[in-house]
Coordinates of C-alpha atoms and ligand atoms in Angstrom, one line a residue:
X692 CA -31.9 4.6 -8.4
X693 CA -32.1 1.1 -7.0
X694 CA -31.7 -0.4 -10.5
X695 CA -28.1 0.7 -10.6
X696 CA -27.2 0.5 -6.9
X697 CA -24.8 -2.4 -7.4
X698 CA -22.6 -0.2 -9.5
X699 CA -21.8 2.0 -6.6
X700 CA -18.4 1.3 -5.3
X701 CA -17.5 0.6 -1.7
X702 CA -14.0 2.0 -1.3
X703 CA -13.3 4.1 -4.3
X704 CA -14.0 7.8 -3.9
X705 CA -17.2 9.0 -5.6
X706 CA -19.6 11.8 -4.8
X707 CA -23.0 11.0 -3.4
X708 CA -24.7 12.3 -6.5
X709 CA -24.0 13.9 -9.8
X710 CA -21.0 14.4 -12.1
X711 CA -17.3 14.4 -11.1
X712 CA -14.2 14.7 -13.3
X713 CA -10.6 15.7 -12.6
X714 CA -9.0 15.6 -9.1
X715 CA -7.9 19.1 -8.1
X716 CA -5.5 20.6 -5.6
X717 CA -4.8 17.5 -3.5
X718 CA -2.9 18.3 -0.3
X719 CA -2.2 17.3 3.3
X720 CA -2.9 20.0 5.9
X721 CA -3.2 19.9 9.7
X722 CA -3.9 16.1 9.9
X723 CA -6.3 16.0 6.9
X724 CA -5.9 14.9 3.4
X725 CA -8.0 17.2 1.1
X726 CA -9.4 16.2 -2.2
X727 CA -11.1 18.7 -4.4
X728 CA -12.7 17.7 -7.7
X729 CA -14.4 19.0 -10.8
X730 CA -18.0 18.6 -9.8
X731 CA -21.4 19.5 -11.3
X732 CA -23.7 19.9 -8.3
X733 CA -26.8 19.8 -10.5
X734 CA -26.6 16.9 -12.8
X735 CA -24.8 13.6 -13.7
X736 CA -23.4 15.1 -16.9
X737 CA -20.5 17.6 -17.2
X738 CA -21.4 21.3 -16.7
X739 CA -21.7 24.2 -14.2
X740 CA -18.3 23.1 -12.9
X741 CA -17.5 23.8 -9.2
X742 CA -14.8 22.5 -6.8
X743 CA -16.3 19.7 -4.8
X744 CA -14.4 19.0 -1.5
X745 CA -13.8 16.0 0.7
X746 CA -11.4 15.3 3.6
X747 CA -9.9 12.1 5.0
X748 CA -7.3 11.1 7.6
X749 CA -6.2 8.1 5.5
X750 CA -7.2 8.8 1.9
X751 CA -9.7 5.9 2.1
X752 CA -12.4 7.0 4.5
X753 CA -13.7 10.3 3.0
X754 CA -16.1 12.8 4.4
X755 CA -17.8 15.1 2.0
X756 CA -17.6 18.9 2.7
X757 CA -19.5 21.8 1.3
X758 CA -18.4 23.0 -2.2
X759 CA -15.1 24.8 -2.0
X760 CA -15.5 27.2 -5.0
X761 CA -18.4 27.9 -7.3
X762 CA -18.5 29.8 -10.7
X763 CA -19.6 33.2 -9.2
X764 CA -17.2 35.7 -10.9
X765 CA -16.9 36.9 -14.5
X766 CA -13.5 35.2 -14.7
X767 CA -14.9 31.7 -13.8
X768 CA -18.5 32.1 -14.8
X769 CA -18.3 29.2 -17.2
X770 CA -16.6 27.0 -14.7
X771 CA -14.1 26.7 -11.9
X772 CA -11.8 24.3 -13.8
X773 CA -8.8 22.3 -12.8
X774 CA -6.0 23.6 -10.7
X775 CA -3.3 22.7 -8.2
X776 CA -2.2 23.7 -4.7
X777 CA 1.2 24.8 -3.5
X778 CA 2.1 24.9 0.2
X779 CA 4.6 27.7 0.8
X780 CA 7.5 27.3 3.3
X781 CA 5.7 29.9 5.6
X782 CA 2.6 27.6 5.7
X783 CA 0.4 29.6 3.3
X784 CA -1.5 27.7 0.6
X785 CA -1.9 29.0 -2.9
X786 CA -4.3 27.5 -5.3
X787 CA -4.1 28.3 -9.0
X788 CA -7.0 27.2 -11.1
X789 CA -8.3 27.8 -14.6
X790 CA -11.5 29.9 -14.9
X791 CA -13.5 29.7 -18.1
X792 CA -14.7 33.3 -18.3
X793 CA -18.1 34.7 -19.2
X794 CA -16.7 34.8 -22.8
X795 CA -15.3 31.2 -22.4
X796 CA -11.7 32.4 -22.4
X797 CA -9.4 30.3 -20.3
X798 CA -7.6 32.3 -17.6
X799 CA -5.6 31.4 -14.5
X800 CA -6.9 32.5 -11.1
X801 CA -5.5 32.6 -7.6
X802 CA -7.4 31.5 -4.5
X803 CA -6.3 30.9 -0.9
X804 CA -7.9 29.8 2.4
X805 CA -9.8 32.4 4.3
X806 CA -8.7 30.9 7.6
X807 CA -5.4 29.0 7.8
X808 CA -6.2 27.8 11.3
X809 CA -9.1 25.8 9.9
X810 CA -7.9 22.3 9.3
X811 CA -10.9 21.7 7.1
X812 CA -10.1 24.6 4.8
X813 CA -13.8 25.3 4.3
X814 CA -13.7 28.8 3.0
X815 CA -11.7 30.0 0.0
X816 CA -11.0 33.6 -1.1
X817 CA -10.6 34.3 -4.7
X818 CA -7.9 37.0 -5.2
X819 CA -9.5 40.4 -5.9
X820 CA -7.1 41.0 -8.9
X821 CA -8.0 37.8 -10.7
X822 CA -7.3 36.7 -13.3
X823 CA -3.6 36.5 -12.7
X824 CA -2.8 35.1 -16.2
X825 CA -4.5 35.4 -19.5
X826 CA -3.6 33.5 -22.7
X827 CA -0.3 34.8 -24.0
X828 CA 0.1 35.9 -27.7
X829 CA 0.1 33.0 -30.1
X830 CA -1.9 30.8 -27.7
X831 CA -5.6 30.1 -28.4
X832 CA -8.1 31.5 -25.9
X833 CA -9.4 28.0 -25.2
X834 CA -6.0 26.3 -25.2
X835 CA -4.6 27.5 -21.8
X836 CA -5.5 25.5 -18.8
X837 CA -4.7 23.5 -15.7
X838 CA -1.7 25.1 -13.9
X839 CA 0.6 22.8 -11.9
X840 CA 1.8 22.9 -8.4
X841 CA 4.7 25.4 -8.2
X842 CA 8.3 24.5 -7.5
X843 CA 11.0 26.9 -6.3
X844 CA 14.4 27.4 -7.9
X845 CA 17.7 28.4 -6.4
X846 CA 17.0 32.0 -7.5
X847 CA 14.0 32.0 -5.0
X848 CA 11.5 32.2 -7.9
X849 CA 8.5 29.9 -8.1
X850 CA 7.8 28.2 -11.4
X851 CA 4.6 26.7 -12.7
X852 CA 3.9 25.0 -16.0
X853 CA 0.7 25.2 -18.1
X854 CA -0.2 23.0 -21.0
X855 CA -1.4 24.2 -24.4
X856 CA -0.9 23.5 -28.1
X857 CA 0.4 25.2 -31.2
X858 CA -1.3 23.8 -34.2
X859 CA -1.1 20.1 -33.4
X860 CA 2.1 20.2 -31.2
X861 CA 1.4 19.7 -27.5
X862 CA 3.4 22.1 -25.4
X863 CA 4.0 23.1 -21.8
X864 CA 4.9 26.7 -21.0
X865 CA 6.8 27.9 -17.9
X866 CA 6.0 30.9 -15.8
X867 CA 8.0 32.3 -12.9
X868 CA 6.6 34.3 -10.0
X869 CA 7.6 35.5 -6.6
X870 CA 4.1 36.4 -5.2
X871 CA 1.7 34.2 -7.2
X872 CA 0.1 37.4 -8.5
X873 CA 2.7 38.7 -11.1
X874 CA 4.1 36.2 -13.6
X875 CA 6.7 36.2 -16.3
X876 CA 6.5 33.8 -19.2
X877 CA 9.7 32.0 -19.9
X878 CA 10.9 32.2 -23.5
X879 CA 10.7 28.7 -25.0
X880 CA 8.8 25.8 -23.6
X881 CA 9.5 23.2 -20.9
X882 CA 8.8 20.6 -23.6
X883 CA 6.8 20.0 -26.8
X884 CA 5.9 16.9 -28.8
X885 CA 4.6 17.3 -32.3
X886 CA 1.3 15.6 -33.2
X887 CA 0.1 15.1 -29.6
X888 CA -2.4 18.0 -29.6
X889 CA -3.7 19.9 -26.6
X890 CA -2.0 19.0 -23.3
X891 CA -4.5 19.1 -20.5
X892 CA -3.7 18.7 -16.8
X893 CA 0.1 18.7 -17.1
X894 CA 1.9 17.4 -14.1
X895 CA 5.7 17.8 -13.5
X896 CA 7.5 16.4 -10.5
X897 CA 10.8 14.8 -9.3
X898 CA 11.2 11.1 -8.4
X899 CA 14.2 9.9 -6.4
X900 CA 16.6 7.9 -8.5
X901 CA 17.1 5.3 -5.7
X902 CA 13.3 4.8 -5.7
X903 CA 12.6 4.6 -2.0
X904 CA 10.7 7.7 -1.0
X905 CA 8.7 10.4 -2.6
X906 CA 10.2 13.9 -2.9
X907 CA 8.9 17.3 -2.5
X908 CA 8.1 19.1 -5.8
X909 CA 11.1 21.6 -5.6
X910 CA 13.8 18.9 -5.1
X911 CA 16.2 18.8 -8.0
X912 CA 19.1 16.6 -6.6
X913 CA 19.3 12.9 -7.0
X914 CA 16.2 12.8 -9.0
X915 CA 14.7 12.4 -12.4
X916 CA 11.7 14.4 -13.5
X917 CA 8.4 13.0 -14.7
X918 CA 6.4 15.0 -17.2
X919 CA 2.7 14.0 -17.7
X920 CA 0.2 15.3 -20.1
X921 CA -3.5 14.3 -20.5
X922 CA -4.0 14.3 -24.2
X923 CA -7.3 16.0 -25.1
X924 CA -7.4 14.3 -28.5
X925 CA -7.2 10.7 -27.2
X926 CA -8.3 11.2 -23.6
X927 CA -5.2 9.3 -22.4
X928 CA -2.7 10.1 -19.7
X929 CA 0.9 9.8 -20.9
X930 CA 4.1 10.2 -18.9
X931 CA 7.8 10.1 -19.6
X932 CA 10.8 10.1 -17.4
X933 CA 13.7 12.6 -18.1
X934 CA 15.9 15.3 -16.8
X935 CA 14.9 18.9 -15.8
X936 CA 17.5 21.6 -16.7
X937 CA 16.5 24.4 -14.4
X938 CA 19.1 26.7 -16.0
X939 CA 17.1 27.0 -19.2
X940 CA 13.7 25.6 -18.0
X941 CA 13.7 22.6 -20.3
X942 CA 13.0 19.0 -19.7
X943 CA 14.5 16.2 -21.9
X944 CA 13.2 12.7 -22.0
X945 CA 15.6 9.8 -21.2
X946 CA 14.4 8.0 -24.3
X947 CA 12.9 10.2 -27.1
X948 CA 11.2 7.1 -28.6
X949 CA 8.9 7.0 -25.5
X950 CA 8.4 10.7 -25.1
X951 CA 5.3 12.3 -23.6
X952 CA 2.2 11.3 -25.5
X953 CA 3.9 8.5 -27.6
X954 CA 5.1 6.2 -24.9
X955 CA 4.2 5.1 -21.4
X956 CA 0.8 5.5 -19.8
X957 CA -0.1 5.7 -16.1
X958 CA -3.0 3.4 -16.6
X959 CA -4.0 1.5 -19.7
X960 CA -7.7 1.4 -18.8
X961 CA -10.3 4.0 -18.2
X962 CA -8.3 6.8 -16.7
X963 CA -7.7 10.5 -17.3
X964 CA -6.7 14.0 -15.9
X965 CA -4.5 12.6 -13.1
X966 CA -2.5 14.7 -10.7
X967 CA 0.1 14.0 -8.0
X968 CA 0.9 15.8 -4.8
X969 CA 3.7 15.4 -2.2
X970 CA 2.4 14.0 1.0
X971 CA 4.7 15.6 3.6
X972 CA 3.0 13.5 6.3
X973 CA 4.4 10.2 5.0
X974 CA 7.1 11.4 2.6
X975 CA 5.5 10.0 -0.5
X976 CA 4.2 11.2 -3.8
X977 CA 0.5 10.3 -4.3
X978 CA -1.2 10.0 -7.7
X979 CA -4.9 10.6 -8.2
X980 CA -6.8 9.8 -11.4
X981 CA -10.3 10.1 -12.7
X982 CA -12.1 6.9 -13.9
X983 CA -15.0 7.9 -16.1
X984 CA -18.0 5.9 -17.2
X985 CA -18.3 3.7 -20.2
X986 CA -22.1 3.5 -20.1
X987 CA -24.4 6.0 -21.8
X988 CA -25.2 9.6 -20.5
X989 CA -28.8 8.4 -20.4
X990 CA -27.8 5.7 -17.9
X991 CA -25.7 8.2 -15.9
X992 CA -28.7 10.6 -15.7
X993 CA -30.9 7.7 -14.6
X994 CA -28.6 6.4 -12.0
X995 CA -27.9 10.0 -10.9
X996 CA -24.1 9.9 -10.7
X997 CA -21.1 9.6 -12.9
X998 CA -17.4 8.8 -12.3
X999 CA -15.0 7.8 -9.6
X1000 CA -11.4 8.4 -8.5
X1001 CA -8.9 5.6 -8.5
X1002 CA -7.4 4.4 -5.3
X1003 CA -4.7 6.9 -4.5
X1004 CA -1.4 5.4 -5.5
X1005 CA 2.2 6.0 -4.3
X1006 CA 4.5 6.8 -7.2
X1007 CA 8.2 5.8 -7.3
X1008 CA 10.9 5.5 -9.9
X1009 CA 11.5 1.8 -10.8
X1010 CA 15.2 1.6 -10.1
X1011 CA 15.3 -2.0 -11.2
X1012 CA 14.2 -1.3 -14.8
X1013 CA 15.2 2.3 -14.9
X1014 CA 12.6 2.9 -17.5
X1015 CA 9.2 3.3 -15.7
X1016 CA 7.4 4.3 -12.6
X1017 CA 6.0 2.0 -10.0
X1018 CA 2.4 2.7 -8.8
X1019 CA 0.9 1.0 -5.8
X1020 CA -2.3 1.5 -3.8
X1021 CA -1.6 3.6 -0.6
X1022 CA -0.9 1.3 2.3
X1023 CA -3.9 2.7 4.2
X1024 CA -6.2 0.5 2.0
X1025 CA -4.8 -2.5 3.8
X1026 CA -6.8 -1.3 6.9
X1027 CA -9.9 -2.4 5.0
X1028 CA -8.7 -6.0 4.8
X1029 CA -11.0 -8.5 6.6
X1030 CA -10.5 -12.2 6.4
X1031 CA -8.1 -13.7 3.9
X1032 CA -7.8 -17.0 2.0
X1033 CA -4.5 -18.4 0.7
X1034 CA -4.0 -20.8 -2.2
X1035 CA -0.6 -22.4 -3.0
X1036 CA 0.5 -23.7 -6.4
X1037 CA -3.0 -24.1 -7.8
X1038 CA -2.5 -26.0 -11.1
X1039 CA -4.4 -24.4 -14.0
X1040 CA -4.0 -26.6 -17.0
X1041 CA -3.9 -25.3 -20.6
X1042 CA -7.4 -24.4 -21.7
X1043 CA -9.1 -24.6 -18.3
X1044 CA -10.6 -22.4 -15.6
X1045 CA -10.4 -23.1 -11.8
X1046 CA -13.0 -21.6 -9.4
X1047 CA -11.5 -20.1 -6.2
X1048 CA -13.7 -20.8 -3.2
X1049 CA -13.6 -17.5 -1.4
X1050 CA -17.3 -16.8 -1.1
X1051 CA -18.6 -13.5 -2.5
X1052 CA -16.2 -11.6 -4.6
X1053 CA -17.3 -8.0 -5.0
X1054 CA -14.8 -6.3 -2.6
X1055 CA -11.4 -7.9 -2.9
X1056 CA -7.7 -7.3 -2.6
X1057 CA -6.0 -10.1 -4.6
X1058 CA -2.3 -10.9 -4.7
X1059 CA -1.4 -13.5 -7.3
X1060 CA 1.8 -15.0 -8.6
X1061 CA 1.9 -17.2 -11.7
X1062 CA 4.7 -19.6 -12.7
X1063 CA 4.6 -21.2 -16.1
X1064 CA 5.6 -24.8 -17.1
X1065 CA 6.3 -25.6 -20.7
X1066 CA 4.3 -28.6 -21.9
X1067 CA 6.6 -29.7 -24.7
X1068 CA 9.7 -28.3 -26.3
X1069 CA 7.6 -25.6 -27.8
X1070 CA 9.3 -23.7 -30.6
X1071 CA 6.1 -22.0 -31.6
X1072 CA 6.4 -18.3 -32.2
X1073 CA 3.7 -15.9 -31.3
X1074 CA 4.8 -12.6 -32.9
X1075 CA 1.6 -10.6 -32.5
X1076 CA 2.1 -7.9 -30.0
X1077 CA -0.3 -6.3 -27.5
X1078 CA -3.3 -7.9 -25.9
X1079 CA -4.7 -9.7 -29.0
X1080 CA -8.4 -9.9 -29.4
X1081 CA -8.8 -10.4 -25.6
X1082 CA -8.6 -13.3 -23.3
X1083 CA -10.2 -15.7 -25.8
X1084 CA -7.3 -15.3 -28.2
X1085 CA -5.1 -18.4 -27.5
X1086 CA -1.4 -18.8 -28.1
X1087 CA 1.4 -20.9 -26.8
X1088 CA 2.2 -19.0 -23.7
X1089 CA -1.1 -17.5 -22.8
X1090 CA -3.2 -15.7 -21.9
X1091 CA -3.4 -16.7 -18.2
X1092 CA -4.8 -14.8 -15.3
X1093 CA -7.9 -14.3 -13.3
X1094 CA -11.6 -13.8 -14.1
X1095 CA -12.9 -11.1 -11.8
X1096 CA -16.6 -10.2 -11.3
X1097 CA -17.6 -13.6 -12.8
X1098 CA -20.9 -15.3 -12.2
X1099 CA -21.1 -19.0 -11.5
X1100 CA -22.0 -20.0 -15.1
X1101 CA -19.4 -17.6 -16.6
X1102 CA -22.0 -15.6 -18.5
X1103 CA -20.1 -12.5 -17.3
X1104 CA -16.5 -12.0 -16.3
X1105 CA -13.6 -9.6 -16.6
X1106 CA -10.3 -11.3 -17.3
X1107 CA -7.1 -9.7 -16.1
X1108 CA -4.2 -11.5 -17.6
X1109 CA -0.6 -11.8 -18.8
X1110 CA 0.1 -12.4 -22.4
X1111 CA 3.6 -13.5 -23.3
X1112 CA 4.8 -13.1 -26.8
X1113 CA 8.0 -14.0 -28.6
X1114 CA 9.4 -13.1 -31.9
X1115 CA 11.5 -15.1 -34.4
X1116 CA 14.7 -13.5 -33.1
X1117 CA 13.8 -14.8 -29.6
X1118 CA 12.8 -11.5 -27.9
X1119 CA 10.1 -12.2 -25.3
X1120 CA 7.7 -9.4 -24.5
X1121 CA 5.0 -9.6 -21.8
X1122 CA 1.7 -7.7 -21.9
X1123 CA -0.6 -7.1 -19.0
X1124 CA -4.2 -6.9 -20.2
X1125 CA -7.8 -6.6 -19.1
X1126 CA -10.7 -7.7 -21.3
X1127 CA -14.1 -6.1 -20.9
X1128 CA -15.7 -7.8 -23.9
X1129 CA -17.8 -10.2 -21.7
X1130 CA -17.9 -8.1 -18.6
X1131 CA -21.5 -7.3 -18.9
X1132 CA -24.7 -8.5 -20.6
X1133 CA -25.9 -4.9 -20.7
X1134 CA -26.1 -3.9 -24.4
X1135 CA -25.3 -0.2 -24.4
X1136 CA -22.0 -0.4 -22.6
X1137 CA -18.6 0.4 -24.3
X1138 CA -16.3 -2.6 -23.9
X1139 CA -12.7 -2.8 -24.8
X1140 CA -9.5 -4.9 -24.5
X1141 CA -7.0 -2.8 -22.7
X1142 CA -3.3 -3.3 -21.9
X1143 CA 0.3 -2.4 -22.1
X1144 CA 3.7 -4.0 -22.1
X1145 CA 5.1 -4.9 -18.7
X1146 CA 8.8 -5.5 -18.0
X1147 CA 9.3 -9.0 -16.4
X1148 CA 12.9 -9.3 -15.3
X1149 CA 15.0 -12.5 -15.1
X1150 CA 13.9 -14.6 -12.2
X1151 CA 10.7 -12.8 -11.6
X1152 CA 7.3 -14.6 -11.6
X1153 CA 4.3 -13.0 -13.2
X1154 CA 2.7 -11.1 -10.4
X1155 CA -0.4 -9.0 -10.0
X1156 CA -2.4 -7.2 -7.4
X1157 CA -6.1 -6.7 -8.3
X1158 CA -8.6 -4.6 -6.4
X1159 CA -12.2 -5.5 -7.1
X1160 CA -14.9 -3.0 -6.1
X1161 CA -18.3 -3.9 -7.6
X1162 CA -17.9 -2.2 -10.9
X1163 CA -14.1 -1.4 -10.9
X1164 CA -11.3 -3.8 -11.4
X1165 CA -8.0 -1.9 -10.7
X1166 CA -5.0 -4.1 -11.6
X1167 CA -1.3 -3.7 -11.0
X1168 CA 1.4 -5.9 -12.6
X1169 CA 4.9 -6.6 -11.5
X1170 CA 4.8 -4.3 -8.4
X1171 CA 3.0 -1.5 -10.3
X1172 CA 5.0 -1.3 -13.5
X1173 CA 1.9 -1.5 -15.6
X1174 CA -1.6 -0.6 -14.3
X1175 CA -5.1 -1.0 -15.7
X1176 CA -8.4 0.3 -14.4
X1177 CA -11.5 -1.4 -15.9
X1178 CA -14.9 0.2 -15.6
X1179 CA -17.4 -2.6 -15.9
X1180 CA -21.1 -3.0 -15.4
X1181 CA -22.0 -6.7 -14.5
X1182 CA -25.6 -7.5 -14.3
X1183 CA -25.3 -11.1 -13.0
X1184 CA -22.0 -11.1 -11.2
X1185 CA -23.2 -8.8 -8.5
X1186 CA -23.4 -8.9 -4.7
X1187 CA -23.5 -12.5 -3.5
X1188 CA -23.4 -13.9 -7.0
X1189 CA -20.0 -12.6 -7.9
X1190 CA -17.2 -15.2 -8.1
X1191 CA -13.5 -15.4 -8.8
X1192 CA -11.8 -17.8 -11.1
X1193 CA -8.3 -18.6 -12.4
X1194 CA -8.0 -19.2 -16.2
X1195 CA -5.3 -20.4 -18.5
X1196 CA -6.0 -20.1 -22.2
X1197 CA -2.5 -21.0 -23.3
X1198 CA -2.0 -24.0 -25.7
X1199 CA 1.6 -24.8 -24.7
X1200 CA 1.9 -24.1 -20.9
X1201 CA 0.3 -25.0 -17.6
X1202 CA 0.4 -22.4 -15.0
X1203 CA 0.7 -22.6 -11.2
X1204 CA -1.0 -19.9 -9.2
X1205 CA -0.3 -18.8 -5.6
X1206 CA -2.7 -16.3 -4.2
X1207 CA -3.6 -14.4 -1.1
X1208 CA -7.1 -12.9 -1.2
X1209 CA -8.7 -10.6 1.3
X1210 CA -12.3 -9.5 1.5
X1211 CA -12.3 -5.8 1.8
X1212 CA -14.5 -3.7 4.1
X1213 CA -16.4 -0.7 2.7
X1214 CA -15.1 2.8 3.4
X1215 CA -18.5 4.1 4.2
X1216 CA -17.9 7.5 2.6
X1217 CA -20.4 10.0 3.9
X1218 CA -21.0 13.7 4.6
X1219 CA -18.9 15.4 7.3
X1220 CA -21.3 15.7 10.3
X1221 CA -22.6 19.1 9.8
X1222 CA -22.9 20.0 13.5
X1223 CA -19.2 19.5 13.8
X1224 CA -18.3 22.0 11.0
Ligands
LIG536 C1 -9.8 17.7 -18.2 C2 -10.4 19.0 -18.3 C3 -9.5 20.1 -17.9 C4 -10.4 21.2 -17.5 C5 -11.5 20.5 -16.8 C6 -12.8 21.1 -16.9 O1 -10.7 16.6 -18.0 O2 -11.0 19.2 -19.6 O3 -8.6 20.5 -19.0 O4 -9.7 22.2 -16.7 O5 -11.5 19.2 -17.3 O6 -13.8 20.4 -16.2

């Protein structure tokens, strides 16, 4: 539908048509990155869930392939739901996925490639003895889904974890197996957090303590372990960093006050059902996440598609803070960079905006650094935490940042900004925020102010990287300590009319901004040439 064509993105992964949700079973195999995804081949709303499939050599330029798995058995008749891949040391690939049965019971099924010599992994065989796991006693038949990638212990047994809930306590159970067919449920859970509800799409993986490279899922030396749950009740992806004790199959958070579901989030914007995989090609761990729509289902049906995936991100432990992960767009996205413009020490006085003359601004990669200059000997205290009521909410130290997807007259714009707060006892806390309130003049669009705390260490400037892609503003603060994906639907700030501004809404500081901004090429995502399959 041409009416909505400007909302299509140019370098984020999205199907040609119809509905997509969770990323599934990402892996690298024989030169190709594979992305599977929850996909409705028939409509732009959720239902009839299959595994869509695409491949890429760089995780940016994707080629759509035929569906990998469809709901054609009693044990997945109501949907081929989310699952994960494990590459065994002998080169075999095991996929475990949740099937919603003909009676809507959630079971786990095994699938494997029909032909391991096919780099495209086009055909999948569902194991004849499926399902391999049914809900254990005490677990609700619709609270048992989304098995992880397996990791192997020193005893030679594989482990997987599967999220669930008991009453309102979110839990993750551990199973061991040697053949991916027969499983034993471990007594006790990997972890549980009261009040967090159903844990969907649990992810569990090691991160190297020195924070330089990604590590394979079974590594348990020199690492901390990340546990992530997608909370069904709030539709938010929460992670925590801790220690995995393989001897009793438990994981303990470093800081119980920021446990899974109550502390850190991967992304403070529109983001859910994420999953990592270890990329043995480049020794890194890659995180995928689903960005869903914030317009109406009616609009989605009219435009004929719904949802995108984030830019794949590398994930590392932040050895400087010791308390969070660092996420960063895969380096391959830099191959899309075209011409760039640099700005040095642009003064943005308190209460002003400054246009940046870069031409059109719908496909950008922006690096920006802000320094602040106190105007007086300000003793003012701004104790209110968080992102306030958005970018219009003025205080001594901010907010300051950029206005992305803005039109010339500033009738539409999406501010991405820092908000520095202090308390009477002198503690300074910085928040990284995005404000969608004025992002679109379209009436029936859900708009919110998003954000989270971001650690800013002594001597650091306020730095951000922002990827703009027509209707997505994906923003990374302080090297990826805090990330926000905004899903916005400008009606004026589109194509050649889109602009970029700096803004400073502080009352007590001027800011100086230094930027490097690239125009980004499109990724031209399209079907794999059929005659070559
Ligand atoms: C998360 C989720 C999963 C489930 C899948 C179904 O978005 O609800 O728990 O497997 O989507 O499409």
